[in-house]
């Protein structure tokens, strides 16, 4: 077969090859530098994190043993009784799970209301006063940067043990996270309806009600549902610091090595989280469809 | 404006007749909105009752909180600044090692869970469900479990973060691999490359920048997680935070919170710079 490939003249070819090699070498050098930096950071982190390979290797067999202990003793012949033994405290645990869901619900609702009120002050297209904008943005940032469990720790001291500090902690964190997302949605709206409403003499409130809300409602609802999913997970561990829900029971079970209780509660939590995720996903798809209908 | 409104009001009947759609919204839709809002409020009322909210408790709590916040000023580390800085370094170490361990563990799992690499429905389904389960458990729960396995200290924290992120990374990596362009893979196959070579030279160059940026993003979020896992005893600055809250030393609490805020902001800034550099450099490859 006759080759139809055009060959470049040798000097040109050599020049091109040299350039290619130089480019590859530069890329490799950059990668090597990055890896060296990473290795240095890893060594420092290993020292700071007290990583001890020998200790790790000596103890690693405990992890499978622990997981093995989590498994309950089930037998086919006596399955109903064994399951009953495994989930012996199902009534109490379900009650706590419902509490957990309600904590997440209230936290999301209160946070959403706060974010709804604040987001209009934090968005550049509706708020002209610079200092108001900056102040509300910094406030939202503070609310979402401090972890919710830290708020919960503080609130447990102030409000006492129970579900109330948990709800308030989730609410404040959701306020920060949702406020930012809401403000971004509001900044991306079409301003023409707002101008139209202003031109007909609408004040601030009616302008928002008739020109802004119709544009942002579906996004707000969708973000709130997503936040609810996250808050269900958050509410499940609020009990670790005494802020209500099923976390307290789980922590006691883990600390006291009640292995089968740990696995039973974990299964309940995971199942709840999965059900909530699926349900909110359904609801969000339905909302999007609802919005598109006239 | 002033002339427009009376004119429009005077012509209301004609306007209604000309644009009926604007004035009459569908009754079903309105009923649905009212029904939803009522339902949400009733549920909220029930929750307030069931979770034992009371205004008096809220009021006294707020007063207490105001008192606490007043006590927080000025934030001061006392004589424990070196201890706190050490704990902060430990926190960053936990985040870094945990994230990287998770990434290394999840790298092969991501390929196993990708439909275009392992076209076995059963394997795909099983790996995905395991990853979902791991992801469904909060990092604090993993921390408690690993404390039982390896004892109190930062090592339990590293393992907890590695474990919970492994699930998330596995899922995201497999998605990145599934959305990768097929043509380079076919090209390698057409020149006689094996499947392993196709993964190395066709898939990895496409997905590596995406993975790297996801890992960096998780490093950011793990810095936040690493600050709190100390609360259950898994090392880092959270241990000191919960201790100082327990002994009601509010100046130190405020100082620790400030330290956390500054660190998180700094890490966010650095990592977003690096992420932009990685993605920006290889945008052609990814896009």
XYZ file of C-alpha atoms in Angstrom:
581
model
C 0.000 0.000 0.000
C 1.295 3.407 -0.907
C 1.508 5.717 2.033
C -0.389 8.934 1.529
C 0.843 10.543 4.730
C 2.575 13.838 4.077
C 5.977 13.952 5.754
C 7.248 17.271 6.995
C 10.795 18.275 6.101
C 13.203 17.009 8.742
C 14.218 20.361 10.333
C 10.605 21.355 10.752
C 9.799 17.965 12.187
C 12.655 18.173 14.662
C 11.589 21.628 15.730
C 8.021 20.443 16.304
C 9.223 17.421 18.238
C 11.478 19.561 20.427
C 8.582 21.865 21.225
C 6.334 18.944 22.028
C 8.966 17.472 24.339
C 9.466 20.815 26.063
C 5.702 21.193 26.615
C 5.447 17.675 28.037
C 8.483 18.256 30.239
C 6.993 21.483 31.578
C 3.722 19.722 32.351
C 5.544 16.877 34.074
C 7.590 19.341 36.105
C 4.415 21.083 37.222
C 2.804 17.777 38.166
C 5.949 16.698 40.023
C 6.038 19.991 41.921
C 2.394 19.600 42.856
C 2.985 16.046 44.047
C 6.036 17.128 46.071
C 3.957 19.846 47.754
C 1.235 17.343 48.474
C 3.750 14.857 49.893
C 5.203 17.552 52.142
C 1.719 18.499 53.358
C 0.962 14.828 53.975
C 4.083 14.318 56.094
C 3.248 17.426 58.155
C -0.355 16.257 58.478
C 0.809 12.799 59.515
C 2.857 14.327 62.319
C 0.064 16.658 63.424
C -2.569 13.938 63.172
C -0.553 11.467 65.253
C -0.731 8.824 62.528
C 1.036 5.708 63.727
C 1.260 3.000 61.096
C 2.313 0.241 63.494
C -0.556 1.027 65.839
C -2.895 1.080 62.869
C -1.718 -2.290 61.573
C -1.878 -3.799 65.054
C -5.488 -2.658 65.501
C -6.948 -2.891 62.021
C -8.341 -6.375 62.664
C -10.733 -4.787 65.136
C -12.758 -3.050 62.430
C -14.078 -6.212 60.742
C -14.594 -7.683 64.216
C -16.618 -4.632 65.211
C -18.695 -4.773 62.048
C -19.217 -8.496 62.594
C -20.470 -7.813 66.108
C -23.005 -5.350 64.709
C -24.766 -8.173 62.882
C -27.593 -9.649 64.955
C -28.018 -13.395 65.365
C -30.795 -14.239 62.952
C -31.939 -17.735 62.068
C -34.411 -18.776 59.396
C -36.421 -21.008 61.681
C -37.042 -18.287 64.201
C -36.883 -15.162 62.063
C -39.851 -13.262 63.491
C -38.703 -13.713 67.059
C -35.099 -12.818 66.190
C -36.177 -9.662 64.374
C -38.347 -8.782 67.337
C -35.331 -9.209 69.613
C -33.165 -7.121 67.339
C -35.652 -4.236 67.175
C -36.796 -4.758 70.757
C -37.261 -1.061 71.410
C -38.959 -0.207 68.123
C -41.782 1.826 69.689
C -39.462 4.181 71.533
C -37.079 4.439 68.578
C -39.888 5.295 66.164
C -41.107 7.977 68.536
C -37.584 9.440 68.628
C -37.328 9.198 64.840
C -40.569 11.158 64.463
C -39.130 13.717 66.893
C -36.010 13.878 64.728
C -38.072 14.481 61.584
C -40.102 17.185 63.328
C -36.897 18.876 64.541
C -35.641 18.894 60.963
C -39.014 20.178 59.751
C -39.236 23.028 62.238
C -35.579 23.938 61.746
C -36.066 24.089 57.988
C -39.320 26.041 58.273
C -37.970 28.656 60.668
C -34.718 28.948 58.725
C -36.666 29.311 55.487
C -38.826 32.101 56.927
C -35.749 33.976 58.137
C -33.939 33.470 54.844
C -37.037 34.621 52.966
C -37.119 37.880 54.901
C -33.383 38.504 54.650
C -32.646 37.490 51.059
C -34.236 40.623 49.588
C -31.890 42.783 51.652
C -28.870 40.783 50.532
C -29.482 40.897 46.777
C -27.832 43.638 44.766
C -30.748 44.290 42.409
C -33.378 45.028 45.084
C -31.322 46.656 47.818
C -29.538 49.869 46.914
C -28.076 50.678 50.296
C -24.611 49.147 50.295
C -24.257 48.856 54.045
C -27.561 46.978 54.420
C -26.480 44.537 51.759
C -23.054 43.977 53.252
C -24.416 43.651 56.781
C -27.037 41.079 55.813
C -24.553 39.114 53.717
C -22.005 38.989 56.529
C -24.737 37.877 58.912
C -25.801 35.057 56.561
C -22.175 34.043 56.123
C -21.652 33.858 59.871
C -24.796 31.734 60.270
C -23.702 29.158 57.742
C -19.991 29.010 58.591
C -20.427 28.142 62.259
C -21.324 24.429 62.255
C -24.852 23.700 63.463
C -23.602 21.382 66.168
C -21.605 24.272 67.674
C -24.785 26.362 67.789
C -26.501 23.379 69.370
C -23.804 23.159 72.061
C -24.256 26.848 72.868
C -28.043 26.673 72.824
C -28.112 23.633 75.086
C -26.356 25.784 77.682
C -28.777 28.682 77.156
C -32.115 26.896 76.625
C -31.513 23.656 78.483
C -31.548 20.082 77.182
C -34.242 19.035 74.726
C -35.421 19.515 71.200
C -35.630 23.315 71.347
C -31.868 24.028 71.059
C -31.668 21.497 68.220
C -34.439 23.202 66.272
C -32.920 26.635 66.804
C -29.440 25.457 65.797
C -30.742 23.905 62.582
C -32.867 27.003 61.937
C -29.897 29.375 62.219
C -27.693 27.238 60.020
C -30.464 26.838 57.426
C -31.069 30.584 57.563
C -27.468 31.187 56.537
C -27.352 28.529 53.836
C -30.789 29.234 52.344
C -30.394 33.003 52.603
C -27.371 32.885 50.329
C -29.086 30.612 47.791
C -32.306 32.672 47.856
C -30.355 35.898 47.358
C -28.624 34.372 44.336
C -31.992 33.363 42.880
C -33.362 36.870 43.448
C -30.305 38.421 41.808
C -30.950 36.372 38.676
C -34.581 37.409 38.133
C -35.844 39.372 35.184
C -36.086 42.993 36.385
C -38.739 44.078 33.875
C -41.736 42.948 35.964
C -40.250 44.799 38.954
C -39.895 47.955 36.884
C -43.432 47.470 35.612
C -44.789 47.146 39.118
C -42.828 50.193 40.275
C -44.138 52.173 37.316
C -47.733 51.476 38.330
C -46.980 52.797 41.801
C -46.325 49.566 43.652
C -44.487 49.894 46.944
C -41.704 47.638 48.150
C -43.992 44.895 49.486
C -46.424 44.734 46.583
C -43.524 44.923 44.153
C -42.006 41.859 45.737
C -45.354 40.083 45.986
C -46.401 40.592 42.350
C -43.122 40.975 40.446
C -40.476 38.977 42.335
C -42.285 36.112 44.060
C -43.850 34.561 40.948
C -40.372 34.299 39.466
C -38.603 32.791 42.464
C -41.170 30.639 44.302
C -40.376 27.333 42.604
C -36.637 27.742 43.147
C -37.182 28.721 46.774
C -39.347 25.650 47.371
C -36.850 23.363 45.688
C -33.911 24.680 47.727
C -35.956 24.418 50.914
C -36.750 20.779 50.196
C -33.061 20.062 49.577
C -32.244 21.756 52.869
C -34.840 19.600 54.597
C -33.020 16.491 53.367
C -29.748 17.817 54.779
C -31.417 18.805 58.043
C -32.834 15.308 58.560
C -29.264 14.030 58.624
C -28.249 16.912 60.870
C -31.142 16.336 63.273
C -30.156 12.677 63.631
C -26.899 13.697 65.343
C -28.249 16.644 67.369
C -28.819 14.220 70.227
C -25.046 13.736 70.550
C -24.882 17.069 72.362
C -28.244 16.688 74.100
C -30.339 18.612 71.585
C -33.119 16.074 71.054
C -33.957 13.348 68.576
C -32.625 9.842 68.142
C -28.938 10.817 68.409
C -28.862 10.486 72.185
C -30.075 6.885 72.028
C -27.554 6.064 69.290
C -24.674 7.613 71.208
C -25.509 5.665 74.347
C -25.718 2.446 72.331
C -22.343 3.064 70.661
C -20.581 4.134 73.859
C -21.883 1.166 75.830
C -21.135 -1.354 73.077
C -24.766 -2.467 72.634
C -23.831 -3.784 69.207
C -27.197 -4.947 67.883
C -28.900 -1.778 69.129
C -26.360 0.263 67.160
C -27.099 -1.616 63.950
C -30.870 -1.479 64.521
C -30.864 2.307 65.088
C -28.487 2.861 62.158
C -30.770 0.858 59.877
C -33.770 2.911 61.008
C -31.899 6.187 60.408
C -30.605 5.133 56.990
C -34.032 3.884 55.922
C -35.631 7.152 57.025
C -33.021 9.219 55.219
C -33.491 7.212 52.010
C -37.307 7.477 52.182
C -37.106 11.235 52.794
C -34.642 11.667 49.923
C -36.887 9.777 47.511
C -40.023 11.615 48.678
C -38.503 15.076 48.374
C -37.073 14.194 44.972
C -40.570 13.224 43.820
C -41.993 16.409 45.273
C -39.355 18.550 43.592
C -40.026 16.997 40.184
C -43.750 17.526 40.733
C -43.124 21.160 41.708
C -41.164 21.779 38.530
C -44.005 20.265 36.481
C -46.565 22.296 38.450
C -44.681 25.492 37.737
C -44.534 24.816 34.001
C -48.289 24.290 33.678
C -50.195 27.543 32.977
C -48.892 57.281 37.609
C -51.605 59.281 39.293
C -53.510 59.634 36.066
C -53.060 56.016 35.077
C -54.599 54.442 38.133
C -58.037 56.137 38.111
C -58.219 55.555 34.367
C -57.501 51.874 34.800
C -59.954 51.592 37.705
C -62.690 53.284 35.714
C -62.148 50.869 32.892
C -62.019 47.846 35.154
C -65.100 46.099 33.738
C -63.841 46.360 30.173
C -60.396 45.179 31.240
C -61.913 42.178 32.995
C -63.845 41.255 29.869
C -60.840 41.669 27.594
C -58.317 39.729 29.727
C -60.270 37.152 31.714
C -57.192 34.943 32.205
C -55.361 37.573 34.230
C -58.166 38.139 36.714
C -59.484 34.674 37.365
C -56.877 32.232 38.550
C -57.838 28.623 38.537
C -59.781 27.764 41.670
C -58.096 24.379 42.058
C -54.689 25.941 42.135
C -55.679 28.506 44.711
C -57.275 25.821 46.877
C -54.097 23.784 46.636
C -51.971 26.713 47.800
C -54.278 27.437 50.745
C -54.431 23.747 51.627
C -50.631 23.375 51.509
C -50.001 26.408 53.682
C -52.613 25.315 56.212
C -51.087 21.839 56.298
C -47.589 23.211 56.864
C -48.825 25.478 59.666
C -50.794 22.711 61.379
C -47.740 20.446 61.237
C -45.614 23.267 62.647
C -48.104 23.789 65.472
C -48.102 20.080 66.261
C -44.287 20.037 66.245
C -44.088 23.008 68.608
C -46.444 21.210 70.964
C -44.775 17.821 70.689
C -41.207 19.135 71.050
C -42.288 21.086 74.162
C -41.616 24.593 72.968
C -42.707 27.271 75.370
C -42.515 31.017 75.144
C -41.326 31.391 78.713
C -38.493 28.950 78.102
C -37.662 30.713 74.849
C -37.632 34.089 76.590
C -35.455 33.014 79.487
C -33.194 31.173 77.051
C -32.788 34.302 74.963
C -31.906 36.304 78.056
C -29.387 33.636 79.014
C -27.989 33.670 75.477
C -27.598 37.449 75.527
C -25.769 37.125 78.837
C -23.458 34.486 77.349
C -22.745 36.556 74.251
C -21.933 39.557 76.442
C -19.486 37.390 78.386
C -17.778 36.378 75.141
C -16.199 39.807 74.695
C -13.338 40.193 74.398
C -12.434 36.849 72.779
C -9.198 35.693 74.363
C -7.247 32.450 74.371
C -6.038 32.870 77.952
C -2.707 31.060 78.284
C -3.785 28.232 75.984
C -2.911 29.744 72.609
C -0.222 27.114 71.750
C -2.632 24.304 72.655
C -5.356 25.795 70.470
C -2.986 26.319 67.545
C -1.829 22.725 67.859
C -5.439 21.567 67.834
C -6.075 23.680 64.739
C -3.140 22.035 62.966
C -4.542 18.675 64.022
C -7.921 19.655 62.558
C -6.362 20.527 59.200
C -4.340 17.303 59.281
C -7.513 15.287 59.911
C -9.276 16.984 57.006
C -6.352 16.508 54.607
C -5.548 12.903 55.482
C -9.208 11.916 55.676
C -10.024 13.424 52.299
C -7.002 11.901 50.588
C -7.555 8.468 52.099
C -11.160 8.607 50.926
C -10.066 9.643 47.437
C -7.503 6.835 47.196
C -10.019 4.256 48.432
C -12.805 5.570 46.194
C -10.685 5.736 43.025
C -10.953 2.028 42.132
C -14.498 1.876 43.527
C -15.525 4.661 41.157
C -14.397 2.587 38.184
C -16.186 -0.474 39.546
C -19.409 1.476 39.941
C -19.277 3.041 36.457
C -21.567 1.422 33.925
C -19.208 1.947 30.985
C -16.244 0.258 32.698
C -17.965 -2.670 34.397
C -21.091 -3.352 32.328
C -22.527 -5.747 34.887
C -25.940 -4.637 36.178
C -25.639 -6.601 39.402
C -22.169 -5.314 40.348
C -23.224 -1.778 39.469
C -26.368 -1.981 41.604
C -24.601 -3.592 44.583
C -21.711 -1.106 44.648
C -24.089 1.844 44.344
C -26.298 0.667 47.225
C -23.286 0.112 49.484
C -22.045 3.613 48.661
C -25.506 5.063 49.390
C -25.587 3.362 52.764
C -22.145 4.675 53.691
C -23.173 8.152 52.616
C -26.389 7.997 54.637
C -24.468 7.797 57.928
C -23.306 11.131 59.295
C -19.607 11.726 59.875
C -20.213 12.187 63.616
C -21.687 8.687 63.803
C -18.667 7.250 61.992
C -16.443 9.151 64.427
C -18.180 7.546 67.414
C -17.843 4.105 65.831
C -14.148 4.544 65.010
C -13.456 5.745 68.528
C -14.623 2.321 69.624
C -12.313 0.698 67.085
C -9.061 2.719 67.347
C -9.588 4.683 70.552
C -9.945 8.424 71.252
C -7.803 10.787 69.199
C -7.305 12.297 65.765
C -6.805 8.941 64.086
C -10.438 8.040 64.676
C -11.364 11.373 63.092
C -9.263 10.673 59.994
C -10.906 7.288 59.550
C -14.382 8.725 60.109
C -13.902 11.384 57.449
C -12.310 8.879 55.085
C -15.221 6.498 55.557
C -18.051 8.954 55.071
C -16.389 10.633 52.076
C -15.566 7.324 50.466
C -19.270 6.875 49.740
C -19.651 10.356 48.285
C -16.462 10.139 46.221
C -17.331 6.691 44.878
C -20.633 8.019 43.601
C -19.217 11.217 42.119
C -16.200 9.520 40.550
C -18.390 6.919 38.871
C -20.647 9.682 37.536
C -17.618 11.555 36.174
C -16.442 8.367 34.468
C -19.865 7.622 33.037
C -20.168 11.068 31.488
C -16.667 10.915 29.991
C -16.343 11.032 26.205
C -16.303 7.557 24.634
C -14.291 8.482 21.541
C -10.792 8.425 23.098
C -11.588 4.967 24.526
C -12.561 3.744 21.072
C -9.419 5.315 19.664
C -7.213 3.405 22.090
C -9.115 0.195 21.379
C -8.719 0.725 17.619
C -4.924 0.996 17.965
C -4.903 -2.336 19.778
C -4.786 -1.137 23.388
C -6.079 -3.332 26.183
C -8.961 -2.274 28.411
C -6.567 -1.282 31.174
C -4.653 0.904 28.729
C -7.926 2.455 27.606
C -8.668 3.377 31.216
C -5.165 4.785 31.720
C -4.796 6.804 28.508
C -8.396 7.600 27.527
C -10.474 7.815 30.708
C -8.088 9.057 33.378
C -6.916 12.173 31.485
C -10.576 13.118 31.057
C -11.803 12.471 34.571
C -8.736 13.330 36.645
C -9.248 17.127 36.681
C -12.910 16.671 37.611
C -11.961 14.313 40.415
C -9.198 16.597 41.652
C -11.563 19.526 41.865
C -14.160 17.432 43.686
C -11.521 16.247 46.155
C -10.476 19.844 46.814
C -14.089 20.855 47.297
C -14.528 18.078 49.823
C -11.323 19.130 51.554
C -13.015 22.491 52.115
C -16.148 20.951 53.512
C -14.137 18.458 55.580
C -12.309 21.304 57.266
C -15.716 22.206 58.676
C -16.482 18.596 59.624
C -13.039 18.193 61.226
C -13.741 21.147 63.500
C -16.753 19.384 64.979
C -15.790 15.725 65.248
C -13.710 16.635 68.288
C -17.014 17.176 70.095
C -17.435 13.405 70.347
C -13.700 12.925 71.099
C -12.157 12.282 67.694
C -9.416 14.915 67.848
C -9.093 18.439 66.552
C -10.270 21.797 67.784
C -13.830 20.625 68.525
C -12.588 18.844 71.622
C -11.387 22.136 73.116
C -14.531 23.921 71.968
C -16.877 21.530 73.735
C -14.606 21.487 76.784
C -14.571 25.285 77.079
C -18.357 25.404 76.613
C -18.729 22.805 79.362
C -16.635 24.834 81.810
C -18.394 28.037 80.640
C -15.185 29.870 79.737
C -16.874 32.104 77.165
C -13.888 34.256 76.158
C -12.063 31.147 75.043
C -15.177 29.812 73.296
C -15.456 33.024 71.301
C -11.771 32.854 70.441
C -12.073 29.257 69.256
C -15.120 30.065 67.118
C -13.208 32.966 65.567
C -10.243 30.677 64.899
C -12.554 28.207 63.147
C -14.176 30.940 61.052
C -10.830 32.369 59.946
C -9.407 28.941 59.109
C -12.456 27.892 57.130
C -12.408 31.152 55.184
C -8.667 30.786 54.472
C -9.011 27.176 53.307
C -11.996 28.100 51.121
C -9.973 30.839 49.479
C -6.879 28.709 48.858
C -8.786 25.701 47.615
C -11.014 27.686 45.261
C -7.860 29.200 43.747
C -6.325 25.769 43.201
C -9.597 24.365 41.889
C -9.878 27.156 39.372
C -6.287 26.577 38.290
C -6.878 22.851 37.733
C -10.205 23.169 35.960
C -9.165 26.256 34.025
C -6.040 24.585 32.698
C -7.857 21.535 31.410
C -11.199 23.042 30.479
C -10.588 21.960 26.902
C -10.129 18.345 27.916
C -13.161 18.241 30.188
C -15.574 20.265 28.117
